[in-house]
Each structure stands twice: as structure tokens, then as C-alpha cells.
Amino acid sequence: MSKKRGVLVWSLLGLATLLLFVSSLTVWSKRQLLDDQAWADSSAQLLANDEVRGAIAQKLSDGLFARVDVEAQLRERLPERSQGAAPALAAALQNTVGPAAADRLLQRPRVQALWENANKRAHAAVLRVLEGKELGKNGNISTANGEVTLDLRPAITRLATRLGVEDKLKANADPAAGQLVIMKSSQLSAAQTAVKVLKALSSLLLIAVVALYALAIYLAQGRRRLLLGATGASLLFVGLVIASLRRFLGGVIVDALVKTEANKQPVRVIWSLETSVMRDIAVILVVYGALVLLATGLAGPNRPAVAVRRWLAPSFRHHPIAVWAAALALFLILLAWGPTAGNRQLLGVLLLAATTAVAIEALRRQTLREFPEDPRPAVGKAPGAT
């Protein structure tokens, strides 16, 4: 390559690496945060975790006791000389009995199914708001005063029924008790813009990445094998960066959001589950990058690679169908094992299959050019016999 072409080729590779990193983050955001079913699945996994369920149970208990005057109820029932203990007893009920009852309630399969369905409906409603669509009727989500709010009062009422205090709910309770503000009006416009940009970029960036890698390899005349190896190293590098970023950001975000050490573990679990797709993307990039590097080395001039190609030559020449069948079996195993297999689109699978087929065919042709004759001696003839 000329010097100018070399600069162009490596610039294209660098740009492809940068866009691959950005594209990976957009794919994670779209699949994990903007997909109703993925959100519902992760919410079910969160509720199945003891620490997260305990935190949710505490929130429900706090919402219940904010609407039920337990201390007044105790004063009515306690003897006059024992009424002074009502505040301490009310605090004990709020900190022990309430959370324990809520935790048992949340462990019931029927309640967990209701939780998953409610989260799915709530997520769909939030997305409609972020997409600028009409919200319609939704019992859990409201957009009053420009704020997106999740209403937990139905769950609190269910807990009150379980504890037998449904008729004691405060008529004059704070209207905001049991409601969670998901997004404020000042954040709504920015979030709506982010969703639009994310949906537009998620597919375009991936196409641009593939095109830039292909163009860089095509322009690298005489050094295409080197560029192919650099592409594998690029995939591997981005995968490691994403994995490291996920671990680093998890610690930073948890420390920033939660100041009490006892409450940090549930948030760590939430971060781990909500970034599971990011982990899968990192793993698959590392695996594919390593496979590209292995294929590049296998096509190289080093002695082990030449020995492998010499060993493969008879199979490529006499048993091509068996070779392609074995390659297909390995590809299907990799596809089934891959952590993002359940979320892959058909176009991505076809692109990966086509790339793998091209690589195998290139290796087959190279091997047959290097070893045009069968290196094994014919049956009944000594090596070197004519």
C-alpha cells in the first residue's frame, strides 16, 4: 500500500472501532431498556432476588404505614397505662411485621405474575410517553403536571388487606404516598429526544460498522490478512472495554445513588440484571474477535499454520461436503451457545453465516493452491516411488 492509502485504511479501521463501541451501547439500550418483554423479564428476575425483593417489600410497607395511622390504632386498643408504648410498638410493626408480610406476599406465584404483567404494561406506557404518543388508560402510570408517575397504591391496598387493616387506610393521607416519580417534566423532553435518536442509530450504526470494516480490508491491497487480524483485535478490544466499563460504572453508579452500605447490594443486583445484555455483547465480541484472530493466524505463513493447512488439504480436496457439514455444525453450536442468541435478528445471523462461509472458502482455496497434490503416498507405493 502507498502511504496515503495506509493512512486511509487505518483511519477507517479506527472509525469502525469507535462506531462499534457506540453501536454496542445503543444495541444494549434498545434491547434492555426499550423492549417491553425484556423489561418484564428483568423485573421478574429482580423480584426473585431476596435482597431486591426485601427492598421492594420495605417500600410497600413504608407506603402502607404512611396511609394507616398505626400508632392511633394501638392507642385505642392498649390499656391507658400502656399507651405510652404505642410509638415504639408502631415503629416495631413498621420495621418488622410490615416488611415481612410484604415479602411473603411478593413470593406468591400469583403476585409475581401480576408484578411482571404490571411492569410490562407500565413500561409500555412509559415508552408511549417517551415516543410522544397518547398514553390512553393505564391504572399505574400517569403524566399529571408533566411528570411520569408510577402508582403503587393498588399493591399497598393488597398488602393492607393481607394485614387486615384495609378499612384503616387514612382518608387524609398524603396523595403522593405510594407514588413514585419516574421522570420529572424537566427530564421528559431530553428523554424523548434520546429515544428518537437511539431508535434511529441502533440499525444505522451497525450497518456503518460492517461497511467500514469491509472497506478497510478491501482497500488494504497486499496486506488484507493483516487488516483482517486487526479487525479481530478491534472486536476483542471493544468487548474488553465494554466489560470493564460495565464493572467500573456499576461501582460508580451504586456509590452515587446509595449512601448507606446496607442498601447498596440490592442496587448492585439491579445494575447487574439491567446490564446483562451489555455483558452478553461484550462476551460475544471477545469470542468473535478471538475467532477472527485464530482464522488470521491459521492463514498465515508460520510453521504451525502451514502444518495445519497441509493436514486439512486431503479433506478439502476429497471430502468437501464433510468439511462444510462440520463447519455448519460448529456454527450452529456457537449460535446456540452465544449469550445473545435469543435476541439476534435474522439479518445479523445471515450476515454472520455469510462471513463465516467466505472465510472457510478462502482458507480452502489457499490450502489447495499451496498443496495441489495429495501429500500422502499412494497405497502400495513407497514414499518417493514413481
PDB file of N, CA and C in Angstrom, residues 158-227:
ATOM      1  N   ARG A 158     -53.519  -4.075  48.559  1.00  0.00           N
ATOM      2  CA  ARG A 158     -53.480  -5.542  48.668  1.00  0.00           C
ATOM      3  C   ARG A 158     -52.756  -5.969  49.949  1.00  0.00           C
ATOM      4  N   LEU A 159     -51.655  -5.266  50.263  1.00  0.00           N
ATOM      5  CA  LEU A 159     -50.921  -5.578  51.487  1.00  0.00           C
ATOM      6  C   LEU A 159     -51.755  -5.250  52.719  1.00  0.00           C
ATOM      7  N   ALA A 160     -52.485  -4.140  52.669  1.00  0.00           N
ATOM      8  CA  ALA A 160     -53.339  -3.779  53.793  1.00  0.00           C
ATOM      9  C   ALA A 160     -54.421  -4.834  54.022  1.00  0.00           C
ATOM     10  N   THR A 161     -54.961  -5.370  52.946  1.00  0.00           N
ATOM     11  CA  THR A 161     -55.958  -6.443  53.060  1.00  0.00           C
ATOM     12  C   THR A 161     -55.358  -7.667  53.718  1.00  0.00           C
ATOM     13  N   ARG A 162     -54.133  -7.974  53.350  1.00  0.00           N
ATOM     14  CA  ARG A 162     -53.461  -9.149  53.925  1.00  0.00           C
ATOM     15  C   ARG A 162     -53.216  -8.964  55.417  1.00  0.00           C
ATOM     16  N   LEU A 163     -52.937  -7.717  55.837  1.00  0.00           N
ATOM     17  CA  LEU A 163     -52.680  -7.442  57.249  1.00  0.00           C
ATOM     18  C   LEU A 163     -53.952  -7.146  58.032  1.00  0.00           C
ATOM     19  N   GLY A 164     -55.086  -7.069  57.322  1.00  0.00           N
ATOM     20  CA  GLY A 164     -56.345  -6.829  57.999  1.00  0.00           C
ATOM     21  C   GLY A 164     -56.585  -5.394  58.408  1.00  0.00           C
ATOM     22  N   VAL A 165     -55.948  -4.453  57.743  1.00  0.00           N
ATOM     23  CA  VAL A 165     -56.122  -3.041  58.111  1.00  0.00           C
ATOM     24  C   VAL A 165     -56.636  -2.237  56.916  1.00  0.00           C
ATOM     25  N   GLU A 166     -57.309  -2.914  55.977  1.00  0.00           N
ATOM     26  CA  GLU A 166     -57.763  -2.226  54.777  1.00  0.00           C
ATOM     27  C   GLU A 166     -58.718  -1.084  55.110  1.00  0.00           C
ATOM     28  N   ASP A 167     -59.567  -1.289  56.138  1.00  0.00           N
ATOM     29  CA  ASP A 167     -60.539  -0.256  56.484  1.00  0.00           C
ATOM     30  C   ASP A 167     -59.929   0.883  57.278  1.00  0.00           C
ATOM     31  N   LYS A 168     -58.635   0.783  57.607  1.00  0.00           N
ATOM     32  CA  LYS A 168     -57.988   1.813  58.416  1.00  0.00           C
ATOM     33  C   LYS A 168     -57.124   2.758  57.584  1.00  0.00           C
ATOM     34  N   LEU A 169     -57.156   2.598  56.260  1.00  0.00           N
ATOM     35  CA  LEU A 169     -56.354   3.489  55.425  1.00  0.00           C
ATOM     36  C   LEU A 169     -56.762   4.938  55.678  1.00  0.00           C
ATOM     37  N   LYS A 170     -55.770   5.790  55.828  1.00  0.00           N
ATOM     38  CA  LYS A 170     -56.036   7.196  56.130  1.00  0.00           C
ATOM     39  C   LYS A 170     -56.822   7.860  55.004  1.00  0.00           C
ATOM     40  N   ALA A 171     -57.895   8.489  55.374  1.00  0.00           N
ATOM     41  CA  ALA A 171     -58.648   9.239  54.370  1.00  0.00           C
ATOM     42  C   ALA A 171     -57.941  10.531  54.018  1.00  0.00           C
ATOM     43  N   ASN A 172     -57.154  11.034  54.946  1.00  0.00           N
ATOM     44  CA  ASN A 172     -56.450  12.297  54.718  1.00  0.00           C
ATOM     45  C   ASN A 172     -54.967  12.088  54.480  1.00  0.00           C
ATOM     46  N   ALA A 173     -54.581  10.927  53.975  1.00  0.00           N
ATOM     47  CA  ALA A 173     -53.162  10.639  53.752  1.00  0.00           C
ATOM     48  C   ALA A 173     -52.627  11.518  52.631  1.00  0.00           C
ATOM     49  N   ASP A 174     -51.330  11.659  52.631  1.00  0.00           N
ATOM     50  CA  ASP A 174     -50.654  12.422  51.575  1.00  0.00           C
ATOM     51  C   ASP A 174     -50.990  11.796  50.223  1.00  0.00           C
ATOM     52  N   PRO A 175     -51.520  12.569  49.258  1.00  0.00           N
ATOM     53  CA  PRO A 175     -51.865  11.987  47.945  1.00  0.00           C
ATOM     54  C   PRO A 175     -50.673  11.360  47.244  1.00  0.00           C
ATOM     55  N   ALA A 176     -49.461  11.815  47.580  1.00  0.00           N
ATOM     56  CA  ALA A 176     -48.264  11.284  46.920  1.00  0.00           C
ATOM     57  C   ALA A 176     -47.765  10.002  47.570  1.00  0.00           C
ATOM     58  N   ALA A 177     -48.338   9.620  48.719  1.00  0.00           N
ATOM     59  CA  ALA A 177     -47.875   8.408  49.397  1.00  0.00           C
ATOM     60  C   ALA A 177     -48.177   7.191  48.530  1.00  0.00           C
ATOM     61  N   GLY A 178     -47.159   6.395  48.266  1.00  0.00           N
ATOM     62  CA  GLY A 178     -47.337   5.218  47.423  1.00  0.00           C
ATOM     63  C   GLY A 178     -47.144   5.489  45.954  1.00  0.00           C
ATOM     64  N   GLN A 179     -46.706   6.702  45.601  1.00  0.00           N
ATOM     65  CA  GLN A 179     -46.453   7.032  44.203  1.00  0.00           C
ATOM     66  C   GLN A 179     -44.968   7.338  44.013  1.00  0.00           C
ATOM     67  N   LEU A 180     -44.445   6.841  42.903  1.00  0.00           N
ATOM     68  CA  LEU A 180     -43.032   7.048  42.586  1.00  0.00           C
ATOM     69  C   LEU A 180     -42.926   7.892  41.322  1.00  0.00           C
ATOM     70  N   VAL A 181     -42.197   8.988  41.404  1.00  0.00           N
ATOM     71  CA  VAL A 181     -41.959   9.831  40.235  1.00  0.00           C
ATOM     72  C   VAL A 181     -40.826   9.213  39.428  1.00  0.00           C
ATOM     73  N   ILE A 182     -41.141   8.692  38.237  1.00  0.00           N
ATOM     74  CA  ILE A 182     -40.137   8.064  37.384  1.00  0.00           C
ATOM     75  C   ILE A 182     -39.338   9.119  36.628  1.00  0.00           C
ATOM     76  N   MET A 183     -40.011  10.154  36.186  1.00  0.00           N
ATOM     77  CA  MET A 183     -39.344  11.166  35.374  1.00  0.00           C
ATOM     78  C   MET A 183     -40.034  12.513  35.581  1.00  0.00           C
ATOM     79  N   LYS A 184     -39.233  13.536  35.824  1.00  0.00           N
ATOM     80  CA  LYS A 184     -39.771  14.875  36.018  1.00  0.00           C
ATOM     81  C   LYS A 184     -39.935  15.579  34.676  1.00  0.00           C
ATOM     82  N   SER A 185     -40.744  16.642  34.703  1.00  0.00           N
ATOM     83  CA  SER A 185     -41.037  17.360  33.469  1.00  0.00           C
ATOM     84  C   SER A 185     -39.774  17.922  32.826  1.00  0.00           C
ATOM     85  N   SER A 186     -38.801  18.330  33.647  1.00  0.00           N
ATOM     86  CA  SER A 186     -37.559  18.877  33.106  1.00  0.00           C
ATOM     87  C   SER A 186     -36.730  17.824  32.380  1.00  0.00           C
ATOM     88  N   GLN A 187     -36.978  16.537  32.686  1.00  0.00           N
ATOM     89  CA  GLN A 187     -36.223  15.451  32.069  1.00  0.00           C
ATOM     90  C   GLN A 187     -36.955  14.828  30.892  1.00  0.00           C
ATOM     91  N   LEU A 188     -38.264  15.080  30.789  1.00  0.00           N
ATOM     92  CA  LEU A 188     -39.085  14.366  29.812  1.00  0.00           C
ATOM     93  C   LEU A 188     -38.674  14.692  28.381  1.00  0.00           C
ATOM     94  N   SER A 189     -38.459  15.958  28.080  1.00  0.00           N
ATOM     95  CA  SER A 189     -38.111  16.357  26.715  1.00  0.00           C
ATOM     96  C   SER A 189     -36.791  15.734  26.279  1.00  0.00           C
ATOM     97  N   ALA A 190     -35.787  15.773  27.169  1.00  0.00           N
ATOM     98  CA  ALA A 190     -34.482  15.181  26.836  1.00  0.00           C
ATOM     99  C   ALA A 190     -34.608  13.680  26.635  1.00  0.00           C
ATOM    100  N   ALA A 191     -35.427  13.018  27.467  1.00  0.00           N
ATOM    101  CA  ALA A 191     -35.615  11.571  27.328  1.00  0.00           C
ATOM    102  C   ALA A 191     -36.305  11.231  26.017  1.00  0.00           C
ATOM    103  N   GLN A 192     -37.292  12.032  25.619  1.00  0.00           N
ATOM    104  CA  GLN A 192     -37.985  11.781  24.355  1.00  0.00           C
ATOM    105  C   GLN A 192     -37.041  11.927  23.171  1.00  0.00           C
ATOM    106  N   THR A 193     -36.186  12.929  23.213  1.00  0.00           N
ATOM    107  CA  THR A 193     -35.190  13.108  22.150  1.00  0.00           C
ATOM    108  C   THR A 193     -34.221  11.941  22.111  1.00  0.00           C
ATOM    109  N   ALA A 194     -33.787  11.485  23.293  1.00  0.00           N
ATOM    110  CA  ALA A 194     -32.832  10.372  23.364  1.00  0.00           C
ATOM    111  C   ALA A 194     -33.426   9.101  22.764  1.00  0.00           C
ATOM    112  N   VAL A 195     -34.699   8.841  23.027  1.00  0.00           N
ATOM    113  CA  VAL A 195     -35.347   7.635  22.481  1.00  0.00           C
ATOM    114  C   VAL A 195     -35.402   7.696  20.957  1.00  0.00           C
ATOM    115  N   LYS A 196     -35.750   8.869  20.408  1.00  0.00           N
ATOM    116  CA  LYS A 196     -35.808   9.009  18.950  1.00  0.00           C
ATOM    117  C   LYS A 196     -34.430   8.784  18.324  1.00  0.00           C
ATOM    118  N   VAL A 197     -33.401   9.385  18.911  1.00  0.00           N
ATOM    119  CA  VAL A 197     -32.039   9.235  18.379  1.00  0.00           C
ATOM    120  C   VAL A 197     -31.590   7.788  18.495  1.00  0.00           C
ATOM    121  N   LEU A 198     -31.908   7.157  19.627  1.00  0.00           N
ATOM    122  CA  LEU A 198     -31.488   5.779  19.853  1.00  0.00           C
ATOM    123  C   LEU A 198     -32.094   4.838  18.829  1.00  0.00           C
ATOM    124  N   LYS A 199     -33.364   4.991  18.542  1.00  0.00           N
ATOM    125  CA  LYS A 199     -34.021   4.115  17.567  1.00  0.00           C
ATOM    126  C   LYS A 199     -33.464   4.327  16.165  1.00  0.00           C
ATOM    127  N   ALA A 200     -33.105   5.566  15.857  1.00  0.00           N
ATOM    128  CA  ALA A 200     -32.569   5.847  14.525  1.00  0.00           C
ATOM    129  C   ALA A 200     -31.155   5.313  14.360  1.00  0.00           C
ATOM    130  N   LEU A 201     -30.364   5.355  15.435  1.00  0.00           N
ATOM    131  CA  LEU A 201     -28.956   4.984  15.331  1.00  0.00           C
ATOM    132  C   LEU A 201     -28.703   3.487  15.466  1.00  0.00           C
ATOM    133  N   SER A 202     -29.564   2.770  16.179  1.00  0.00           N
ATOM    134  CA  SER A 202     -29.268   1.382  16.521  1.00  0.00           C
ATOM    135  C   SER A 202     -28.995   0.521  15.295  1.00  0.00           C
ATOM    136  N   SER A 203     -29.752   0.724  14.211  1.00  0.00           N
ATOM    137  CA  SER A 203     -29.549  -0.070  12.998  1.00  0.00           C
ATOM    138  C   SER A 203     -28.513   0.561  12.063  1.00  0.00           C
ATOM    139  N   LEU A 204     -28.541   1.881  11.940  1.00  0.00           N
ATOM    140  CA  LEU A 204     -27.626   2.555  11.020  1.00  0.00           C
ATOM    141  C   LEU A 204     -26.177   2.390  11.435  1.00  0.00           C
ATOM    142  N   LEU A 205     -25.916   2.450  12.738  1.00  0.00           N
ATOM    143  CA  LEU A 205     -24.532   2.328  13.204  1.00  0.00           C
ATOM    144  C   LEU A 205     -23.965   0.948  12.906  1.00  0.00           C
ATOM    145  N   LEU A 206     -24.773  -0.086  13.100  1.00  0.00           N
ATOM    146  CA  LEU A 206     -24.297  -1.448  12.855  1.00  0.00           C
ATOM    147  C   LEU A 206     -23.960  -1.638  11.380  1.00  0.00           C
ATOM    148  N   ILE A 207     -24.795  -1.115  10.495  1.00  0.00           N
ATOM    149  CA  ILE A 207     -24.520  -1.199   9.055  1.00  0.00           C
ATOM    150  C   ILE A 207     -23.239  -0.437   8.720  1.00  0.00           C
ATOM    151  N   ALA A 208     -23.076   0.740   9.318  1.00  0.00           N
ATOM    152  CA  ALA A 208     -21.872   1.538   9.066  1.00  0.00           C
ATOM    153  C   ALA A 208     -20.613   0.822   9.542  1.00  0.00           C
ATOM    154  N   VAL A 209     -20.686   0.148  10.677  1.00  0.00           N
ATOM    155  CA  VAL A 209     -19.524  -0.578  11.209  1.00  0.00           C
ATOM    156  C   VAL A 209     -19.090  -1.676  10.250  1.00  0.00           C
ATOM    157  N   VAL A 210     -20.053  -2.487   9.803  1.00  0.00           N
ATOM    158  CA  VAL A 210     -19.734  -3.579   8.871  1.00  0.00           C
ATOM    159  C   VAL A 210     -19.153  -3.027   7.571  1.00  0.00           C
ATOM    160  N   ALA A 211     -19.748  -1.945   7.066  1.00  0.00           N
ATOM    161  CA  ALA A 211     -19.269  -1.347   5.815  1.00  0.00           C
ATOM    162  C   ALA A 211     -17.845  -0.804   5.959  1.00  0.00           C
ATOM    163  N   LEU A 212     -17.540  -0.172   7.088  1.00  0.00           N
ATOM    164  CA  LEU A 212     -16.202   0.391   7.293  1.00  0.00           C
ATOM    165  C   LEU A 212     -15.149  -0.708   7.415  1.00  0.00           C
ATOM    166  N   TYR A 213     -15.460  -1.775   8.141  1.00  0.00           N
ATOM    167  CA  TYR A 213     -14.516  -2.900   8.242  1.00  0.00           C
ATOM    168  C   TYR A 213     -14.264  -3.506   6.861  1.00  0.00           C
ATOM    169  N   ALA A 214     -15.337  -3.731   6.108  1.00  0.00           N
ATOM    170  CA  ALA A 214     -15.200  -4.335   4.777  1.00  0.00           C
ATOM    171  C   ALA A 214     -14.405  -3.432   3.840  1.00  0.00           C
ATOM    172  N   LEU A 215     -14.664  -2.123   3.900  1.00  0.00           N
ATOM    173  CA  LEU A 215     -13.954  -1.190   3.034  1.00  0.00           C
ATOM    174  C   LEU A 215     -12.469  -1.127   3.390  1.00  0.00           C
ATOM    175  N   ALA A 216     -12.157  -1.137   4.666  1.00  0.00           N
ATOM    176  CA  ALA A 216     -10.752  -1.101   5.089  1.00  0.00           C
ATOM    177  C   ALA A 216     -10.000  -2.336   4.596  1.00  0.00           C
ATOM    178  N   ILE A 217     -10.619  -3.508   4.713  1.00  0.00           N
ATOM    179  CA  ILE A 217      -9.971  -4.744   4.261  1.00  0.00           C
ATOM    180  C   ILE A 217      -9.832  -4.741   2.740  1.00  0.00           C
ATOM    181  N   TYR A 218     -10.854  -4.247   2.046  1.00  0.00           N
ATOM    182  CA  TYR A 218     -10.807  -4.218   0.582  1.00  0.00           C
ATOM    183  C   TYR A 218      -9.692  -3.301   0.081  1.00  0.00           C
ATOM    184  N   LEU A 219      -9.515  -2.161   0.708  1.00  0.00           N
ATOM    185  CA  LEU A 219      -8.506  -1.197   0.259  1.00  0.00           C
ATOM    186  C   LEU A 219      -7.083  -1.602   0.635  1.00  0.00           C
ATOM    187  N   ALA A 220      -6.945  -2.533   1.557  1.00  0.00           N
ATOM    188  CA  ALA A 220      -5.607  -2.930   2.026  1.00  0.00           C
ATOM    189  C   ALA A 220      -4.994  -3.955   1.075  1.00  0.00           C
ATOM    190  N   GLN A 221      -4.776  -3.571  -0.160  1.00  0.00           N
ATOM    191  CA  GLN A 221      -4.212  -4.493  -1.146  1.00  0.00           C
ATOM    192  C   GLN A 221      -2.814  -4.938  -0.722  1.00  0.00           C
ATOM    193  N   GLY A 222      -2.619  -6.256  -0.742  1.00  0.00           N
ATOM    194  CA  GLY A 222      -1.327  -6.804  -0.346  1.00  0.00           C
ATOM    195  C   GLY A 222      -1.184  -7.005   1.148  1.00  0.00           C
ATOM    196  N   ARG A 223      -2.074  -6.409   1.949  1.00  0.00           N
ATOM    197  CA  ARG A 223      -1.982  -6.552   3.400  1.00  0.00           C
ATOM    198  C   ARG A 223      -3.360  -6.852   4.000  1.00  0.00           C
ATOM    199  N   ARG A 224      -4.169  -7.533   3.230  1.00  0.00           N
ATOM    200  CA  ARG A 224      -5.529  -7.785   3.696  1.00  0.00           C
ATOM    201  C   ARG A 224      -5.572  -8.737   4.887  1.00  0.00           C
ATOM    202  N   ARG A 225      -4.652  -9.699   4.904  1.00  0.00           N
ATOM    203  CA  ARG A 225      -4.635 -10.611   6.049  1.00  0.00           C
ATOM    204  C   ARG A 225      -4.296  -9.848   7.328  1.00  0.00           C
ATOM    205  N   LEU A 226      -3.395  -8.900   7.225  1.00  0.00           N
ATOM    206  CA  LEU A 226      -3.053  -8.067   8.386  1.00  0.00           C
ATOM    207  C   LEU A 226      -4.270  -7.272   8.851  1.00  0.00           C
ATOM    208  N   LEU A 227      -5.002  -6.705   7.909  1.00  0.00           N
ATOM    209  CA  LEU A 227      -6.189  -5.931   8.271  1.00  0.00           C
ATOM    210  C   LEU A 227      -7.282  -6.817   8.844  1.00  0.00           C
TER     211      LEU A 227
END
